[in-house]
Coordinates of C-alpha atoms in Angstrom, one line a residue:
X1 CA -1.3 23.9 17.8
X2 CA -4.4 21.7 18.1
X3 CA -7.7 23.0 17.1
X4 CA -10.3 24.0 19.6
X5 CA -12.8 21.8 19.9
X6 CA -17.0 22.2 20.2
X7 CA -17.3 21.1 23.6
X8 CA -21.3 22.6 24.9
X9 CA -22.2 19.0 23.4
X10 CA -20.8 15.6 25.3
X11 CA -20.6 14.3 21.7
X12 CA -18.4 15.4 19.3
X13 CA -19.6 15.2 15.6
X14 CA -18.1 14.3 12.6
X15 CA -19.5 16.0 9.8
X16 CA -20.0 14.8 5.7
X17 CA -22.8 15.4 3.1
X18 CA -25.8 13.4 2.4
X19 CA -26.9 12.1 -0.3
X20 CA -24.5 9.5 -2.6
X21 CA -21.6 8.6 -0.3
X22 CA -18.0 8.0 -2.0
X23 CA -14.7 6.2 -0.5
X24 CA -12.8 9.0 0.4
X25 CA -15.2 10.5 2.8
X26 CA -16.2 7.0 4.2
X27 CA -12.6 6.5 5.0
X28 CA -11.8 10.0 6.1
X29 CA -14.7 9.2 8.7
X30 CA -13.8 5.6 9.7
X31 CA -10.0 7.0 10.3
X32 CA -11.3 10.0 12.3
X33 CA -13.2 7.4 14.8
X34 CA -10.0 5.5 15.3
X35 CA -8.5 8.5 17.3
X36 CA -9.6 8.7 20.9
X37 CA -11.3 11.8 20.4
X38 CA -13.5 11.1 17.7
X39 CA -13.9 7.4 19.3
X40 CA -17.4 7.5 20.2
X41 CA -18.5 11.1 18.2
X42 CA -21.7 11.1 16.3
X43 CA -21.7 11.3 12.1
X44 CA -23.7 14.0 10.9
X45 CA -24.4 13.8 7.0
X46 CA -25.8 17.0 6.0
X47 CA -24.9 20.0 3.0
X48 CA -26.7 22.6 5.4
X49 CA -24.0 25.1 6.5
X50 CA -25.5 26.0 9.3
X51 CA -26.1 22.0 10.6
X52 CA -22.1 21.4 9.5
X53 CA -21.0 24.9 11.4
X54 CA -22.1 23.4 14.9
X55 CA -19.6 19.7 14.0
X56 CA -16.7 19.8 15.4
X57 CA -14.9 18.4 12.2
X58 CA -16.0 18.4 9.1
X59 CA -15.0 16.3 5.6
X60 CA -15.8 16.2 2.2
X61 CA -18.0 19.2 2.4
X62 CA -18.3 22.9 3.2
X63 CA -16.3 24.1 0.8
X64 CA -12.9 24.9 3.1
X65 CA -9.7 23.5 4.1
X66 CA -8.1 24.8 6.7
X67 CA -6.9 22.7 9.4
X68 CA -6.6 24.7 12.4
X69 CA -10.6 24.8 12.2
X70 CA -10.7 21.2 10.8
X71 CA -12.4 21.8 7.9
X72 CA -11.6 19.0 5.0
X73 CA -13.1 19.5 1.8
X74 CA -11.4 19.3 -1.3
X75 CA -14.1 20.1 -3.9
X76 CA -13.0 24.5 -3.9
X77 CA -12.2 26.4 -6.5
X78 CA -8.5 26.6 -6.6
X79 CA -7.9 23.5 -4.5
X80 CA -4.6 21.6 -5.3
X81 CA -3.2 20.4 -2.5
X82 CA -1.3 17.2 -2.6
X83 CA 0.7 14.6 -0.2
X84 CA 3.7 16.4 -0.7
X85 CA 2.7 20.2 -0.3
X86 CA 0.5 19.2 3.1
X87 CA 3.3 16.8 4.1
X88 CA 6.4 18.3 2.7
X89 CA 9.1 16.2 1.6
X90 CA 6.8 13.3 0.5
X91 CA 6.7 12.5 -3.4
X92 CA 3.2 11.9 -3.4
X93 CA 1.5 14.3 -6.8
X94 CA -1.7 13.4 -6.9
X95 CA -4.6 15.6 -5.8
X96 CA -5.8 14.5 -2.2
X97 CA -9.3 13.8 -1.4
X98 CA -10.9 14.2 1.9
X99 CA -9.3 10.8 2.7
X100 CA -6.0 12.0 2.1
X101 CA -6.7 15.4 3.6
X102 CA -7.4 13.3 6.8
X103 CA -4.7 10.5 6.3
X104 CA -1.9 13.6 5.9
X105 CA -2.9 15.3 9.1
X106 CA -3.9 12.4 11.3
X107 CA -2.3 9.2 9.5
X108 CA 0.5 9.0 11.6
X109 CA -1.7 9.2 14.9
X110 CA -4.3 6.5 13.5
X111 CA -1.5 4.1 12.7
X112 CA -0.6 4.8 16.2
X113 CA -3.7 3.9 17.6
X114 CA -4.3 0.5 15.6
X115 CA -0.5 -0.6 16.1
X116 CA -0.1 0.9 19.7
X117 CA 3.5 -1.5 19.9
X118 CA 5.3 0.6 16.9
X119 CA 8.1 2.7 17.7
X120 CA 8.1 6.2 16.6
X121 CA 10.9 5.7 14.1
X122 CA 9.2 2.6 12.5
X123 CA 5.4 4.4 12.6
X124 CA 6.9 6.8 9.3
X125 CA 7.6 4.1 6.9
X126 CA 4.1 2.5 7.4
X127 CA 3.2 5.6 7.5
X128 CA 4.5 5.8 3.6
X129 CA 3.4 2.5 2.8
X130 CA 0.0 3.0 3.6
X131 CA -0.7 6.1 1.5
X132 CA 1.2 4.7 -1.6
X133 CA -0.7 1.3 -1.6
X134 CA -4.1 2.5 -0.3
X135 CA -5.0 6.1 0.5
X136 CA -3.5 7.3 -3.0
X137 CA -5.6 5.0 -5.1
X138 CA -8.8 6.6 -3.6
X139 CA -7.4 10.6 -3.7
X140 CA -6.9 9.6 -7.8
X141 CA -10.4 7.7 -8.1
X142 CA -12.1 10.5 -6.1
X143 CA -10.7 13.1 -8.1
X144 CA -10.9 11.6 -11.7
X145 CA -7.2 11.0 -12.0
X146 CA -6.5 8.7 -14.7
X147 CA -4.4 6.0 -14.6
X148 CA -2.8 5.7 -17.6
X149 CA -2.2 8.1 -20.7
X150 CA -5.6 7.0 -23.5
X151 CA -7.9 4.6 -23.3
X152 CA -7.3 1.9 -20.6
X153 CA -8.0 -1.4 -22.7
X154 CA -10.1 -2.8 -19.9
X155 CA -12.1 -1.2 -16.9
X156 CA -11.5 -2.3 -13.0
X157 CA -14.8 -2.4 -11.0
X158 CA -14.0 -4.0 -8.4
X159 CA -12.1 -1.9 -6.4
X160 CA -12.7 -0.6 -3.6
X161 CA -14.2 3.0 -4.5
X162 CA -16.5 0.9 -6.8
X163 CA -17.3 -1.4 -4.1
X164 CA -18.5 1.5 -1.9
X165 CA -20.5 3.1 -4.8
X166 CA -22.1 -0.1 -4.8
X167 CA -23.5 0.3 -1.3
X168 CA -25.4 3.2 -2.3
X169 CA -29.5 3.1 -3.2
X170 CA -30.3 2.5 -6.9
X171 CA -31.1 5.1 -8.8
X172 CA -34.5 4.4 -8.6
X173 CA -35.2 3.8 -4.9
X174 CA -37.2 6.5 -2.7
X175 CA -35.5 9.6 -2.5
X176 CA -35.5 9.2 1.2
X177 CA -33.9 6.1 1.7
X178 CA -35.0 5.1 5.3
X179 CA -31.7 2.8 4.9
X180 CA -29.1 5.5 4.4
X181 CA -27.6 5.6 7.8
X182 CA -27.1 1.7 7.8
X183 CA -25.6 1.9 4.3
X184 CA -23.1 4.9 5.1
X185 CA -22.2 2.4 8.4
X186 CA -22.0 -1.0 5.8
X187 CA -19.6 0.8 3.5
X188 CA -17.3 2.4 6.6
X189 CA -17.5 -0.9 7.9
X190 CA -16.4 -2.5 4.7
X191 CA -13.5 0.3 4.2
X192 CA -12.4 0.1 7.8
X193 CA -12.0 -3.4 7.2
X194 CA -9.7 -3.1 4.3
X195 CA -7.7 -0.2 5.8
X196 CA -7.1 -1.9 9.1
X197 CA -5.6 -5.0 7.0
X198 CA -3.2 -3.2 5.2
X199 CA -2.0 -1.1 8.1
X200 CA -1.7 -4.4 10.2
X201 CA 0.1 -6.1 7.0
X202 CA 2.6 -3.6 6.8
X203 CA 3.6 -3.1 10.4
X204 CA 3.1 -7.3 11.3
X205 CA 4.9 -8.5 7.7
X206 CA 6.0 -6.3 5.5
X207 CA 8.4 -4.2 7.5
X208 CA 9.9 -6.7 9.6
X209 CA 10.8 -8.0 6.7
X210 CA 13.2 -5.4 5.6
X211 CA 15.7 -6.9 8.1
X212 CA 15.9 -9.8 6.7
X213 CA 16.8 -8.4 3.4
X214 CA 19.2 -5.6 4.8
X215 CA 20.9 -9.2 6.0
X216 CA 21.2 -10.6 2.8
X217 CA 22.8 -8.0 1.3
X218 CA 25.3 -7.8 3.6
X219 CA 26.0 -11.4 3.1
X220 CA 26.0 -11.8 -0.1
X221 CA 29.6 -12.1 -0.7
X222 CA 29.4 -15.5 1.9
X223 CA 26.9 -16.9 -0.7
X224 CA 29.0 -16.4 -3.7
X225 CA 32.3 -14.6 -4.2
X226 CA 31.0 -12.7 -6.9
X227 CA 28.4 -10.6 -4.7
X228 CA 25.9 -11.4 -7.6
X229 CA 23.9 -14.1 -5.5
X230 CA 22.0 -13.1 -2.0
X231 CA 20.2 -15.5 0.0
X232 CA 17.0 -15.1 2.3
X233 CA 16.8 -16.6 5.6
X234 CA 13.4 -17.1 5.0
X235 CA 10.9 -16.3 2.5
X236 CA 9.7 -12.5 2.8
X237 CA 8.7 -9.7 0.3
X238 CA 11.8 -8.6 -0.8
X239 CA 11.7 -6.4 -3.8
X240 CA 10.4 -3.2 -2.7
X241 CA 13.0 -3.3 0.6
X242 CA 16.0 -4.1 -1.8
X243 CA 15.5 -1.1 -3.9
X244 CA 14.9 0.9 -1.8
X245 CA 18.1 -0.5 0.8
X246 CA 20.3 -0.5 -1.9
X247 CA 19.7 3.1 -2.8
X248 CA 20.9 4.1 1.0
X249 CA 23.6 1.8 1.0
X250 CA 24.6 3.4 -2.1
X251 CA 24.9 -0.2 -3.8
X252 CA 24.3 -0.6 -7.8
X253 CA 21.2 -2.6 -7.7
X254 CA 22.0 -4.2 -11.3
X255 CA 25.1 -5.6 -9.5
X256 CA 23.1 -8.0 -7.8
X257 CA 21.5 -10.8 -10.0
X258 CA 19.8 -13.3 -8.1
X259 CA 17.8 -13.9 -4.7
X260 CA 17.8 -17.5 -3.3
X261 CA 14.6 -18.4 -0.4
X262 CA 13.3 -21.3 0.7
X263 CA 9.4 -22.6 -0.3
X264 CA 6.8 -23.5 1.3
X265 CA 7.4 -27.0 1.0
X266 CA 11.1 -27.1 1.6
X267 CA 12.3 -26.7 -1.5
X268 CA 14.6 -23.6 -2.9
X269 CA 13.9 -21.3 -5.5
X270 CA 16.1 -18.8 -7.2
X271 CA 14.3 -15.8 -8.4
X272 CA 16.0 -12.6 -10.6
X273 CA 16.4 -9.3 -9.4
X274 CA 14.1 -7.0 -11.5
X275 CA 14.4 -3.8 -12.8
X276 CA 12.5 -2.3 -10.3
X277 CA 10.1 -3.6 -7.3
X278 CA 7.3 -3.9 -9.9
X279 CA 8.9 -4.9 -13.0
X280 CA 9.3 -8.3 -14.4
X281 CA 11.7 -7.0 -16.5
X282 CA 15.8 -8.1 -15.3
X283 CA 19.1 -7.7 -16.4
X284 CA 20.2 -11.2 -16.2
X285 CA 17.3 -14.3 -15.6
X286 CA 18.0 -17.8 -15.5
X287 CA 19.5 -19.4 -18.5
X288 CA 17.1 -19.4 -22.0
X289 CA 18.1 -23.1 -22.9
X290 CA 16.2 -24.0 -19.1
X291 CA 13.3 -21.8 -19.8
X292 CA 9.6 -23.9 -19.6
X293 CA 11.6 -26.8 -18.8
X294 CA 10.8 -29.3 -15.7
X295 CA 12.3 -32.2 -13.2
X296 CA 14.6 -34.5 -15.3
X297 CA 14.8 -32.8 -18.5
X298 CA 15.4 -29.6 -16.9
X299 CA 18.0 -31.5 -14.4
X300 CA 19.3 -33.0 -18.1
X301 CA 20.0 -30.0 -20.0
X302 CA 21.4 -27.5 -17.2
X303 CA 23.5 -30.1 -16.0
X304 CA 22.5 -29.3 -12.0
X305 CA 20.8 -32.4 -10.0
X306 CA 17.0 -31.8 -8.2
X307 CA 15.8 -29.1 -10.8
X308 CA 12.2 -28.8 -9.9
X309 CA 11.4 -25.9 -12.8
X310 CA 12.0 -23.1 -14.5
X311 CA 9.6 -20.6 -15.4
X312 CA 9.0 -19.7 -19.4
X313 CA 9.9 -16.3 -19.0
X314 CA 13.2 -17.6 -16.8
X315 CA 12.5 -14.9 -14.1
X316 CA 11.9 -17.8 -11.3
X317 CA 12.7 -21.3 -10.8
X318 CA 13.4 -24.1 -8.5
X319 CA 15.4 -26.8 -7.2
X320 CA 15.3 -29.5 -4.7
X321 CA 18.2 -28.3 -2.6
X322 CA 20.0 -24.9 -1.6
X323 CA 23.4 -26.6 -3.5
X324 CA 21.0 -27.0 -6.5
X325 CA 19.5 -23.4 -6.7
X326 CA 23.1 -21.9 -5.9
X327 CA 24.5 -24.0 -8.6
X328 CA 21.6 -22.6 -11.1
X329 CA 21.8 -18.8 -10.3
X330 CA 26.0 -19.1 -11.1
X331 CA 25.3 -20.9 -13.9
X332 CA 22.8 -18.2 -15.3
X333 CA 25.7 -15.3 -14.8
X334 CA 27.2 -16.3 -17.7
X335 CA 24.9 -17.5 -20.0
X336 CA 27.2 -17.4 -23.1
X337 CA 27.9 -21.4 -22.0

């Protein structure tokens, strides 16, 4: 059941601390002003109780989740929730912040708004995407979750949780910043900006493109009798659909080798099928005596006319012609000639 509402004031109010913003509660607001309820409310940054019992939401602050009386902090003692206890069946184990506290219960809704032409049945895979490539990075940051075992060998500072702590007054400056409003607004403009991308990215390009590799699949036994050998109709991210296709189909993703796709320029290239959708890592790659080879002498030594390249690590290459990338992903299945 929806929550009731403050409604004596013709404003709502969206409520947050003061002081040194972070990402997850600039995103948690930005989201909450995408819905038409929350369109036109009013921010109100504040630790007083009493200021953030009159908002009629309230983030990142107050000490209380419970979302019949939306109230989204994530700072409590005993605190664990995650993507997958507030959304059940979801894999997601990393502690949410008040961005994913938000994202989990009005995600779905927000997508809605920004993508009004989805279906319902295609909003829950952008749905997915979206946490996994954007909101999750900012629950771990938020809540100091590492991201790898040790001592990383390098330190990333330009991400986007950086980039918003960047917006905030220098240590040094007045401790009452007459800027503080604009620079809460700067770094939800900056956020929204982002967050708007990847939502439009993965409803505009990367799901469409799922079709077009369900297709490939299918067809694979057209391109080469062995099944090893699929073929794009046109260049699309692939990797992350394939796995995740082949696993419903119920199809041995080692059992397919090679994916051919045109490039930009006409030409074809002939890529290996990884591990997984972020490896670089594959069972069979083209053939090690073509590997950092080029144009004639490649063309010369794997015996195949219009070879354009083939990378040093033998995971990607290219030819002139479909006939000529077909003719180098069979001859890389058996690589004992």
């Amino acid at each position: 059941m929806e929550p009731m509402l403050k409604t004596a004031r013709q404003t709502l109010q969206i409520g947050t601390h003061d002081g040194i913003f972070h990402c997850d509660e600039v995103l948690a607001c930005f989201m909450l002003k995408q819905l038409p309820k929350f369109k036109n409310s009013e921010i109100i940054r504040s630790r007083d109780n009493s200021v953030l019992d009159k908002c009629d939401i309230v983030v990142d602050v107050g000490g209380k989740y419970d979302a019949s009386i939306h109230r989204f902090d994530h700072h409590q003692r005993g605190f664990e929730e995650t993507g997958s206890t507030v959304v059940p069946g979801k894999p997601w184990n990393i502690k949410l912040s008040s961005a994913g506290l938000v994202y989990c219960h009005f995600g779905r809704e927000v997508i809605h708004e920004l993508v009004p032409d989805l279906s319902e049945k295609d909003i829950e895979p952008i749905f997915n995407y979206v946490y996994e490539k954007f909101v999750l990075e900012i629950d771990a940051i938020d809540n100091g979750v590492p991201i790898c075992e040790g001592e990383p060998r390098y330190k990333i500072s330009t991400n986007l949780s950086s980039r918003v702590g960047y917006l905030n007054p220098p240590w040094n400056a007045p401790p009452d910043d007459p800027q503080s409003t604009d620079r809460f607004e700067k770094a939800m403009a900056l956020v929204g900006s982002e967050f708007l991308d990847r939502v439009l990215y993965a409803a505009k390009a990367w799901w469409p493109a799922r079709k077009h590799v369900l297709d490939a699949i299918n067809d694979r036994f057209k391109v080469h009798e062995s099944g090893k050998i699929m073929e794009l109709r046109t260049q699309c991210p692939w990797k992350e659909h394939f796995f995740d296709l082949t696993k419903e189909l119920d199809i041995d993703s080692s059992s397919i080798n090679f994916v051919l796709f045109t490039d930009i320029k006409g030409g074809w290239r002939v890529q290996g099928v990884p591990e997984s959708a972020s490896s670089f890592v594959g069972k069979i790659f083209l053939h090690p005596a073509w590997r950092g080879l080029r144009d004639e002498e490649l063309s010369k030594v794997a015996g195949i006319d219009g070879c354009v390249f083939a990378h040093a690590s033998g995971f990607i290459g290219g030819n002139l012609t479909r006939e000529g990338a077909l003719a180098m992903a069979v001859k890389s299945l058996d690589q004992t000639t």
